[in-house]
Coordinates of C-alpha atoms in Angstrom, one line a residue:
X6 CA 136.4 90.4 169.8
X7 CA 136.3 89.4 166.1
X8 CA 133.0 88.3 164.6
X9 CA 133.3 84.9 162.9
X10 CA 130.8 83.4 160.5
X11 CA 130.6 79.8 159.0
X12 CA 133.0 79.4 156.2
X13 CA 132.4 77.8 152.8
X14 CA 134.6 74.8 153.8
X15 CA 132.0 73.7 156.3
X16 CA 131.5 73.4 160.0
X17 CA 135.2 72.9 160.8
X18 CA 136.0 76.4 159.6
X19 CA 134.9 80.0 160.2
X20 CA 135.8 83.3 158.4
X21 CA 135.9 87.0 159.1
X22 CA 136.1 89.9 156.7
X23 CA 138.9 92.4 157.2
X24 CA 138.1 95.8 155.7
X25 CA 141.0 97.5 154.0
X26 CA 139.5 100.7 152.6
X27 CA 138.9 101.4 148.9
X28 CA 141.0 101.7 145.8
X29 CA 140.1 102.7 142.2
X30 CA 138.1 99.5 141.8
X31 CA 136.0 100.0 145.0
X32 CA 135.9 98.2 148.3
X33 CA 139.0 96.3 149.3
X34 CA 138.9 93.5 151.8
X35 CA 140.9 90.5 152.9
X36 CA 139.4 87.4 154.5
X37 CA 140.7 85.5 157.4
X38 CA 139.7 81.8 157.8
X39 CA 140.2 79.9 161.0
X40 CA 140.1 76.1 161.7
X41 CA 138.1 75.2 164.7
X42 CA 140.1 73.0 167.2
X43 CA 139.3 69.3 167.4
X44 CA 137.1 68.2 170.3
X45 CA 139.1 67.9 173.5
X46 CA 139.8 64.3 174.7
X47 CA 137.6 62.9 177.4
X48 CA 139.0 63.5 180.9
X49 CA 140.5 60.4 182.6
X50 CA 138.0 58.4 184.7
X51 CA 138.4 57.9 188.4
X52 CA 139.9 54.5 187.8
X53 CA 142.4 55.9 185.3
X54 CA 143.4 58.6 187.8
X55 CA 143.9 56.0 190.5
X56 CA 146.1 53.8 188.3
X57 CA 148.1 56.9 187.4
X58 CA 148.7 57.7 191.1
X59 CA 149.8 54.1 191.8
X60 CA 152.3 54.3 188.9
X61 CA 153.6 57.7 189.8
X62 CA 152.2 59.2 186.5
X63 CA 151.0 62.8 186.1
X64 CA 147.2 63.1 186.6
X65 CA 146.8 65.1 183.4
X66 CA 148.2 64.6 179.9
X67 CA 150.9 67.1 178.9
X68 CA 149.8 70.0 176.6
X69 CA 150.1 69.3 172.9
X70 CA 153.4 70.0 171.2
X71 CA 152.2 73.3 169.5
X72 CA 150.2 74.6 172.4
X73 CA 150.6 78.4 172.3
X74 CA 151.4 78.5 168.6
X75 CA 149.5 80.4 165.8
X76 CA 149.9 79.5 162.2
X77 CA 149.1 82.0 159.4
X78 CA 148.9 80.5 155.9
X79 CA 149.0 82.6 152.7
X80 CA 148.0 81.0 149.3
X81 CA 149.7 81.4 145.9
X82 CA 148.8 83.0 142.6
X83 CA 145.3 82.3 141.1
X84 CA 144.5 80.5 144.4
X85 CA 142.8 80.7 147.8
X86 CA 142.7 78.6 150.9
X87 CA 140.9 75.3 150.7
X88 CA 143.3 72.7 152.1
X89 CA 141.4 71.2 155.0
X90 CA 144.0 68.4 155.4
X91 CA 146.8 71.0 156.0
X92 CA 144.7 72.8 158.7
X93 CA 144.0 69.5 160.5
X94 CA 147.8 68.8 160.6
X95 CA 148.3 71.9 162.6
X96 CA 145.3 71.7 164.9
X97 CA 146.0 68.1 165.7
X98 CA 149.4 69.3 167.1
X99 CA 147.6 71.9 169.3
X100 CA 148.2 75.0 167.1
X101 CA 145.6 77.6 166.1
X102 CA 145.4 77.6 162.3
X103 CA 144.5 80.7 160.3
X104 CA 144.5 81.2 156.5
X105 CA 144.4 84.6 154.7
X106 CA 142.7 85.1 151.4
X107 CA 144.6 88.2 150.2
X108 CA 142.7 91.2 148.7
X109 CA 141.2 90.4 145.3
X110 CA 141.7 86.6 145.7
X111 CA 139.2 83.9 146.6
X112 CA 136.7 85.0 149.3
X113 CA 138.1 88.5 149.1
X114 CA 137.4 89.0 145.4
X115 CA 134.6 91.5 144.7
X116 CA 132.7 92.2 141.5
X117 CA 134.5 94.5 139.1
X118 CA 137.9 93.9 140.6
X119 CA 141.0 92.7 138.7
X120 CA 141.8 89.3 140.3
X121 CA 145.0 89.3 142.3
X122 CA 146.2 92.7 141.0
X123 CA 148.6 94.9 143.0
X124 CA 151.5 96.9 141.9
X125 CA 153.7 96.5 145.0
X126 CA 154.0 93.4 147.2
X127 CA 154.3 95.7 150.3
X128 CA 150.6 96.5 149.8
X129 CA 150.0 93.1 151.5
X130 CA 151.5 94.5 154.7
X131 CA 148.0 95.9 155.3
X132 CA 146.3 92.5 154.8
X133 CA 148.8 90.7 157.1
X134 CA 148.5 93.4 159.8
X135 CA 144.7 93.2 159.8
X136 CA 145.0 89.4 160.0
X137 CA 147.4 89.5 162.9
X138 CA 145.2 92.0 164.8
X139 CA 142.2 89.7 164.4
X140 CA 144.2 86.7 165.5
X141 CA 145.4 88.6 168.6
X142 CA 141.9 89.8 169.5
X143 CA 140.9 86.2 170.4
X144 CA 144.2 85.1 171.9
X145 CA 145.0 84.4 175.5
X146 CA 148.5 85.1 176.7
X147 CA 151.7 85.3 174.5
X148 CA 151.7 83.2 171.4
X149 CA 154.4 82.2 168.9
X150 CA 153.7 82.9 165.3
X151 CA 154.5 80.5 162.4
X152 CA 154.2 81.9 158.9
X153 CA 153.4 79.4 156.1
X154 CA 153.2 80.5 152.5
X155 CA 152.8 78.7 149.1
X156 CA 154.3 79.9 145.9
X157 CA 153.6 83.6 145.5
X158 CA 152.4 83.6 149.2
X159 CA 155.9 82.3 150.0
X160 CA 157.5 85.2 148.3
X161 CA 155.1 87.7 150.0
X162 CA 155.8 86.2 153.5
X163 CA 159.5 86.0 153.0
X164 CA 159.7 89.7 152.1
X165 CA 157.4 90.6 155.0
X166 CA 159.4 88.5 157.5
X167 CA 162.6 90.2 156.4
X168 CA 161.1 93.7 156.8
X169 CA 159.6 92.7 160.2
X170 CA 162.5 91.1 162.1
X171 CA 161.4 89.1 165.2
X172 CA 157.7 89.3 164.3
X173 CA 157.6 85.6 163.3
X174 CA 159.1 82.7 165.3
X175 CA 159.3 80.4 162.2
X176 CA 158.7 80.6 158.5
X177 CA 157.6 77.6 156.4
X178 CA 157.6 77.8 152.6
X179 CA 155.8 75.4 150.3
X180 CA 157.5 75.8 146.8
X181 CA 158.0 79.6 147.2
X182 CA 158.2 81.7 144.1
X183 CA 161.6 83.2 144.8
X184 CA 162.9 83.4 141.2
X185 CA 161.7 83.6 137.6
X186 CA 161.3 80.4 135.8
X187 CA 163.5 81.8 133.0
X188 CA 166.2 83.1 135.4
X189 CA 169.0 83.0 132.8
X190 CA 167.1 85.4 130.7
X191 CA 166.4 87.8 133.6
X192 CA 168.7 90.6 132.2
X193 CA 166.7 90.6 128.9
X194 CA 163.2 90.1 130.4
X195 CA 163.2 92.6 133.3
X196 CA 163.6 95.8 131.2
X197 CA 160.7 94.7 129.0
X198 CA 158.5 94.1 132.1
X199 CA 159.5 97.5 133.6
X200 CA 158.7 99.3 130.4
X201 CA 155.4 97.5 129.8
X202 CA 154.3 98.2 133.4
X203 CA 155.1 101.8 133.1
X204 CA 153.3 102.3 129.8
X205 CA 150.4 99.8 130.1
X206 CA 150.3 98.3 133.6
X207 CA 146.9 96.6 133.0
X208 CA 147.9 94.9 129.8
X209 CA 147.6 91.1 130.2
X210 CA 150.3 88.8 129.0
X211 CA 149.5 85.9 126.7
X212 CA 148.0 83.0 128.6
X213 CA 150.5 80.1 128.7
X214 CA 148.7 77.9 131.3
X215 CA 147.4 74.8 129.4
X216 CA 145.6 73.5 132.5
X217 CA 148.1 70.6 133.0
X218 CA 148.9 71.5 136.6
X219 CA 145.2 71.3 137.5
X220 CA 145.0 68.0 135.6
X221 CA 147.9 66.6 137.5
X222 CA 146.4 67.5 140.8
X223 CA 143.1 65.8 139.8
X224 CA 145.0 62.7 138.6
X225 CA 146.8 62.2 142.0
X226 CA 143.9 63.3 144.3
X227 CA 143.0 61.1 147.2
X228 CA 139.6 59.6 146.3
X229 CA 138.8 59.3 150.1
X230 CA 139.5 62.9 150.8
X231 CA 138.6 64.9 147.6
X232 CA 139.1 68.7 147.7
X233 CA 136.5 70.6 145.8
X234 CA 137.5 74.1 144.7
X235 CA 135.6 77.1 143.5
X236 CA 136.4 77.6 139.8
X237 CA 135.8 81.3 140.0
X238 CA 138.4 81.6 142.8
X239 CA 140.8 79.0 141.3
X240 CA 140.2 79.1 137.5
X241 CA 141.6 76.8 134.9
X242 CA 143.5 78.2 133.1
X243 CA 144.9 80.5 135.7
X244 CA 144.0 84.2 136.1
X245 CA 145.5 86.6 133.6
X246 CA 148.9 88.1 134.4
X247 CA 149.1 91.9 134.1
X248 CA 152.2 93.9 133.6
X249 CA 152.0 96.0 136.7
X250 CA 151.6 92.9 138.9
X251 CA 154.5 91.1 137.2
X252 CA 156.7 94.1 137.8
X253 CA 155.9 93.8 141.5
X254 CA 156.8 90.1 141.5
X255 CA 160.1 90.7 139.7
X256 CA 161.0 93.4 142.1
X257 CA 160.3 91.0 144.9
X258 CA 162.6 88.5 143.2
X259 CA 165.3 91.1 143.0
X260 CA 165.1 91.7 146.8
X261 CA 165.5 88.0 147.3
X262 CA 168.5 87.8 145.0
X263 CA 170.1 90.6 147.0
X264 CA 169.6 88.6 150.1
X265 CA 167.0 88.8 152.9
X266 CA 167.5 88.9 156.6
X267 CA 164.8 86.6 158.1
X268 CA 165.8 86.1 161.7
X269 CA 163.5 83.1 162.3
X270 CA 164.4 79.6 161.2
X271 CA 163.1 78.8 157.7
X272 CA 161.9 75.5 156.3
X273 CA 161.5 75.3 152.5
X274 CA 159.7 72.3 151.0
X275 CA 160.2 71.7 147.2
X276 CA 159.7 69.0 144.7
X277 CA 162.9 67.1 143.7
X278 CA 162.5 68.0 140.1
X279 CA 160.7 70.3 137.6
X280 CA 159.0 69.4 134.3
X281 CA 158.0 71.6 131.4
X282 CA 154.2 71.4 130.8
X283 CA 154.3 71.7 127.0
X284 CA 152.2 68.6 126.5
X285 CA 150.5 66.1 128.8
X286 CA 152.4 63.1 130.2
X287 CA 152.5 61.1 133.4
X288 CA 155.7 62.9 134.3
X289 CA 153.6 65.9 135.1
X290 CA 152.0 64.1 138.0
X291 CA 155.3 63.8 139.9
X292 CA 157.1 67.1 139.3
X293 CA 156.8 70.8 139.8
X294 CA 155.4 72.1 136.5
X295 CA 155.3 75.8 137.7
X296 CA 158.7 76.6 139.1
X297 CA 162.3 75.7 138.3
X298 CA 163.0 74.1 141.6
X299 CA 166.8 74.0 141.5
X300 CA 166.8 77.8 141.1
X301 CA 164.4 78.2 143.9
X302 CA 166.5 76.0 146.2
X303 CA 169.6 78.1 145.4
X304 CA 167.7 81.4 146.1
X305 CA 166.3 80.0 149.3
X306 CA 169.8 79.8 150.8
X307 CA 169.8 83.6 150.9
X308 CA 166.6 84.0 153.0
X309 CA 168.3 84.1 156.4
X310 CA 170.9 82.6 158.6
X311 CA 169.0 79.3 159.3
X312 CA 167.4 77.7 156.3
X313 CA 166.4 74.0 155.9
X314 CA 165.6 72.8 152.4
X315 CA 163.6 69.6 151.9
X316 CA 163.4 68.1 148.4
X317 CA 160.5 65.7 148.0
X318 CA 160.6 63.0 145.3
X319 CA 157.4 62.9 143.3
X320 CA 155.9 66.1 144.6
X321 CA 153.8 68.6 142.7
X322 CA 154.2 72.4 142.9
X323 CA 152.0 72.3 146.0
X324 CA 153.8 69.5 147.8
X325 CA 150.7 68.9 150.0
X326 CA 148.5 68.2 147.0
X327 CA 150.8 65.5 145.6
X328 CA 150.1 61.8 145.2
X329 CA 149.9 60.0 148.5
X330 CA 153.5 58.7 148.9
X331 CA 155.0 62.1 148.2
X332 CA 152.3 63.9 150.2
X333 CA 153.0 61.6 153.2
X334 CA 156.7 62.3 152.8
X335 CA 156.0 66.1 152.8
X336 CA 154.0 65.9 156.0
X337 CA 156.6 63.6 157.7
X338 CA 159.3 66.1 156.9
X339 CA 157.2 69.0 158.0
X340 CA 156.4 67.3 161.3
X341 CA 160.1 66.4 161.9
X342 CA 161.1 70.0 161.3
X343 CA 158.3 71.4 163.5
X344 CA 159.1 68.9 166.3
X345 CA 162.7 70.1 166.4
X346 CA 161.7 73.7 166.2
X347 CA 159.2 73.3 169.0
X348 CA 161.7 71.5 171.2
X349 CA 164.1 74.4 170.7
X350 CA 161.5 76.9 171.9
X351 CA 161.1 75.2 175.3

């Protein structure tokens, strides 16, 4: 059995550390967070059971829609898991919800490590395998697996699902980073990245994050359900980008461009439009300021044989951190897709 401890998010969540050996920077771990299920409903009273018998109704309520489903969420670049609202969406439907802080991110970042740094996205196969093993250790019976990834996590999980056919039963991607923002310049940019990564893999690119995405999230935050984040784990501006890591990302993009073979149905949620964050304006509170969403939508069509693309008006890069109307729309679309998927599994 896996040992779980209280998580930093409070008494609704627990975490466990997943040892992954060592590299040149020391101990390497991933961290798996789980959301505790809501309290079960009170059993029907004797009178309610009697009324049910008279009306020919079943004595017990049917199991929740996602009973027997596990969700594994993976965060994006310069990020970690903190979205309580998202976890509650899944647990309210009966699923077990887990989130993975990958090595050198968030809860898994250790002193002296280069945040987020890997040179091959396949390295995360170890993190995902350790997470799935921990999830299975506490499972009863066969369970279906839903993968959910945001931004870079969406790229990581897309590649993993393609390399591991039939391992996942569904893949849900929240603004996945499937293509460079400057895709038309790919032919000129990629050789420069490859050369830089080969000669000086740890060299950091100039910082271009002006903090507008974080400012937009703060501007549209729900005052009744504020989400506090750890500035060390989710810094503003974002963590430095190193050449070796960027080469790993662009090689992942190349694999997506060549076409993946995800056998599970895929749902991709994206903002309706992008905006360039060169200076602050209210437009940045209702658009994706990180990715070129039209290019992402085009790339998503090549992920597998069953892909649904949902474009959400007014959404930010993380569609579930958008202003209320766009956020509600994102959750409604997600629930509609999941309901159809769950019905097809019966």
